[in-house]
Amino acid sequence: MIASRLKKITSLWVVIVLLLFVISIILGILMRLNQGDVIQLSPVTFYTDMTVHGLTMISIWYVAGMAAVNFIMERYVTTSKPANIIALVFTLIGVLMLWASTFIGKFHAGWTFLYPLPFKEMLKAWATPLFLFSIAVLGVGWLIWCVSLIAGMLKKYSLAQVFAWQYFRKGPKTETPPFILISMITLVGIVTCLLAAVILLVLLFAEYFSKGAFVNDALLIKNLTYFFGHTIANEMLYLGLAVIYELFAEISGKPKWKTTWYVALAWNCTLFFILTAFFHHLYMDFVQPEGLQILGQLASYLASLPAAGVTVFSIVVAIYRTKINWTLANLLFFIGVMGWVVGGLGAVIDATISNNFVLHNTLWVPAHFHTYNAMGNVLFSLGFFYWFSFQFSNKMDDNKLSALKLFFLVFGGIGFLAAFYIGGADSIPRRYSNYPDEFPLAKTLAIIGGSFATIYLIGILLFFVNISKRCVKILFSRSS
Amino acid sequence: MCKNLILPFILIAFCKFTVYCQPTSGWQEEVNIYKQIYNAPITLINGEQTSIDKLAEKKPVIIALVYTRCTGICSPLLLQLKESLQLNKNNNNYTVLVVSFDSRDLIPDMRQMAHLFNLNNNSHWNFAITDSINRLISSIGFKPVWNNTIKQFDHDALLVGVNSQGYISKKLVGLRNEKELELMIGSINNVYTPTYRLPGQNTLFSCFNYNPITGKNKPGMGLLLIALPAILSILLLVVINKFVHRKEEV
Ligand code: HEM
């Protein structure tokens, strides 16, 4: 029996995430419209919006994954409600601080706040420390949450079991549910990248408060920034996958997925390789040692391919020539996995050193990461939200409306992404507030992208209304 | 127990900080790099009227900014430059232009300075004055400050490398060795140098430490810091595991 408190906290997470998502999409559409010259934003406003959009999106889809994992984990182990609440409060405070530093203080160094931009790109002097503190607040809340979930799992499973190492021997005597394995692998990765963020923030604060007496090494800071940023952006996808491993078969009326030696191997490889894949962000940094560049390319392949392979295999086996109870939730999971795979391929193309010479910092980059986020991870979490909101209600959803919602999401999403991909293939640079005349296609593509994104937004609004209504009911219900 | 470990660690870290943290203001070699230098009209000590661009067109130029009444760094700067250039046998495609940034200096003052350093007949060296000194130094980012008490300028020892197209390609602040001068001569001849360390920066957590004598980079503390999060999270995992099981036993 899921504790009533956990139900309520999860409902709150769902409503907050969807609300912030709508706001962040609007910022995204404004950026596209500005790039298309339909509206005129000052460059500072554009980059402020870009910073808020990027960091809010990463934050909300990370916490969405965590909230889902936490909710489902209660089936296996007891989870800490205070840790969940602390994370919620810290996330809200962190986001408010972030918005104050950006919207009021005009901090606009992008969500990766690449050194030395944090010390240069703001209009108010307090904006930089406030921005850094906002990351610290988010990080502390999330670290506490992760550690509490890891502790919960380790109470029940031994270290070897939680990583499913018994499957590497013949005849394993104990079982590790795939959900537990993937959650553990992912949470350890998240803790690692949050620790990288701690070191990063300490170094940035040291420079800030020493008033220039202490100067950082740009290469070190860039490595740490992507250790944190790239890793968390990828790990949050795996949180969604953990949920799919648990729920896809269940919702589809199929037997539960089991851990096998190859699932265990694939996910254990993922743990190591995802922590080293970020080196592919430094291909253009000639001072980075060559060995790390090669490791970056290998890790990019090895972090994504095994996990994607076993997941797609498991889904294909589950649906191939069998009758499935298709609901909106497992449809969202299914389409989400396709989006993840397509985006992953786009990422692997970009992570290949020879291709990166051409694609580096072009629109190809937002193309692939928006694919596995907007059409991947978002759908994983929406699937969970949808399933969750129906768990505690007797009403069924209207099928016609479901089809319409899905249509808006998929049609709008594909058009929005296509504009990015075509722009990337045409070498149009990313992060330009206004495109110069040298890129004749850029403005048209931006308008097309913005229009399709508006269709995607309509789909999200329909989901938002539908899911939030039920979540608000759960929130204010008296039942246990 | 934790307190016993943490406090000394913080103290040691801060002691190290104070040693390493030399103020960097005025040590900014990167300022105005790849910008066009102001094409100031100059008068050489032989009376020839020319300009910086015209000189640079013939051969890339190393500009030394000094003044004749300087009782501080100007003489050591020129002396060291002269000695280091004598050691450089690799590339002779440059000239040195010594320009006074003190408007009181006249041609005879500069002539005497050249004479003092025994450089008046050296084809690699030119001494000059300009009536556009403010525009010249602001295009370089050089900011001498007049100190009325000691009647001297407070200023950096600065060498500015200008290539044949009139672009500032490298600056050297302070008295620097011949290896670094070689890098400067390379840079004004448009030879690409992938990396070199900027002076005055805290080297505590660098990924690599550049050795100007060997010209090689050695791995530094920074690389360790990149691995640190992974090491810490393994430790954390072990600690959490121990902690939850110890609690169970209790
Ligand atoms: C329909 C929804 C969305 C729209 C319209 C949108 C739009 C945009 C635009 C126009 C940019 C700037 C592109 C450029 O570099 O020129 C951007 C950047 C970004 N977006 Fe989105 N986006 C959407 C969804 C998402 C989602 C779901 C996520 C993540 C989970 C996300 C994360 C980011 C990030 C991290 C950046 C980079 C920001 C930076 O460079 O600092 N976006 N988005």
mmCIF file of C-alpha atoms in Angstrom, chain B residues 13 20 37-38 46 65 87 108 118 134 136 153 157 176-177 187 194 214-215 224 227 229 232 235-236 239 244 250:
data_model
loop_
_atom_site.group_PDB
_atom_site.id
_atom_site.type_symbol
_atom_site.label_atom_id
_atom_site.label_comp_id
_atom_site.label_asym_id
_atom_site.label_seq_id
_atom_site.Cartn_x
_atom_site.Cartn_y
_atom_site.Cartn_z
ATOM 1 C CA ALA B 13 44.486 25.022 2.320
ATOM 2 C CA TYR B 20 49.668 31.280 -4.407
ATOM 3 C CA ILE B 37 47.546 48.490 -32.762
ATOM 4 C CA TYR B 38 47.056 52.241 -33.260
ATOM 5 C CA ASN B 46 68.015 59.395 -36.550
ATOM 6 C CA LEU B 65 57.254 50.937 -23.556
ATOM 7 C CA LEU B 87 70.827 34.387 -27.058
ATOM 8 C CA PRO B 108 68.042 63.612 -27.527
ATOM 9 C CA ASN B 118 75.019 50.414 -26.592
ATOM 10 C CA ASN B 134 47.782 58.237 -25.417
ATOM 11 C CA LEU B 136 48.964 54.217 -28.805
ATOM 12 C CA PHE B 153 55.102 56.428 -13.400
ATOM 13 C CA ALA B 157 57.264 46.120 -17.691
ATOM 14 C CA ARG B 176 60.691 37.151 -19.036
ATOM 15 C CA ASN B 177 63.173 34.593 -20.206
ATOM 16 C CA SER B 187 53.863 34.703 -32.754
ATOM 17 C CA PRO B 194 49.090 25.972 -29.120
ATOM 18 C CA THR B 214 61.533 22.428 -21.388
ATOM 19 C CA GLY B 215 58.509 23.876 -23.186
ATOM 20 C CA LEU B 224 43.037 14.701 -10.140
ATOM 21 C CA ALA B 227 38.584 12.118 -11.115
ATOM 22 C CA PRO B 229 33.839 13.010 -7.892
ATOM 23 C CA LEU B 232 34.153 10.332 -3.604
ATOM 24 C CA LEU B 235 33.594 6.098 -0.904
ATOM 25 C CA LEU B 236 30.131 7.465 -0.174
ATOM 26 C CA VAL B 239 30.042 4.475 3.825
ATOM 27 C CA VAL B 244 22.772 1.127 7.056
ATOM 28 C CA VAL B 250 22.414 -2.380 16.433
#
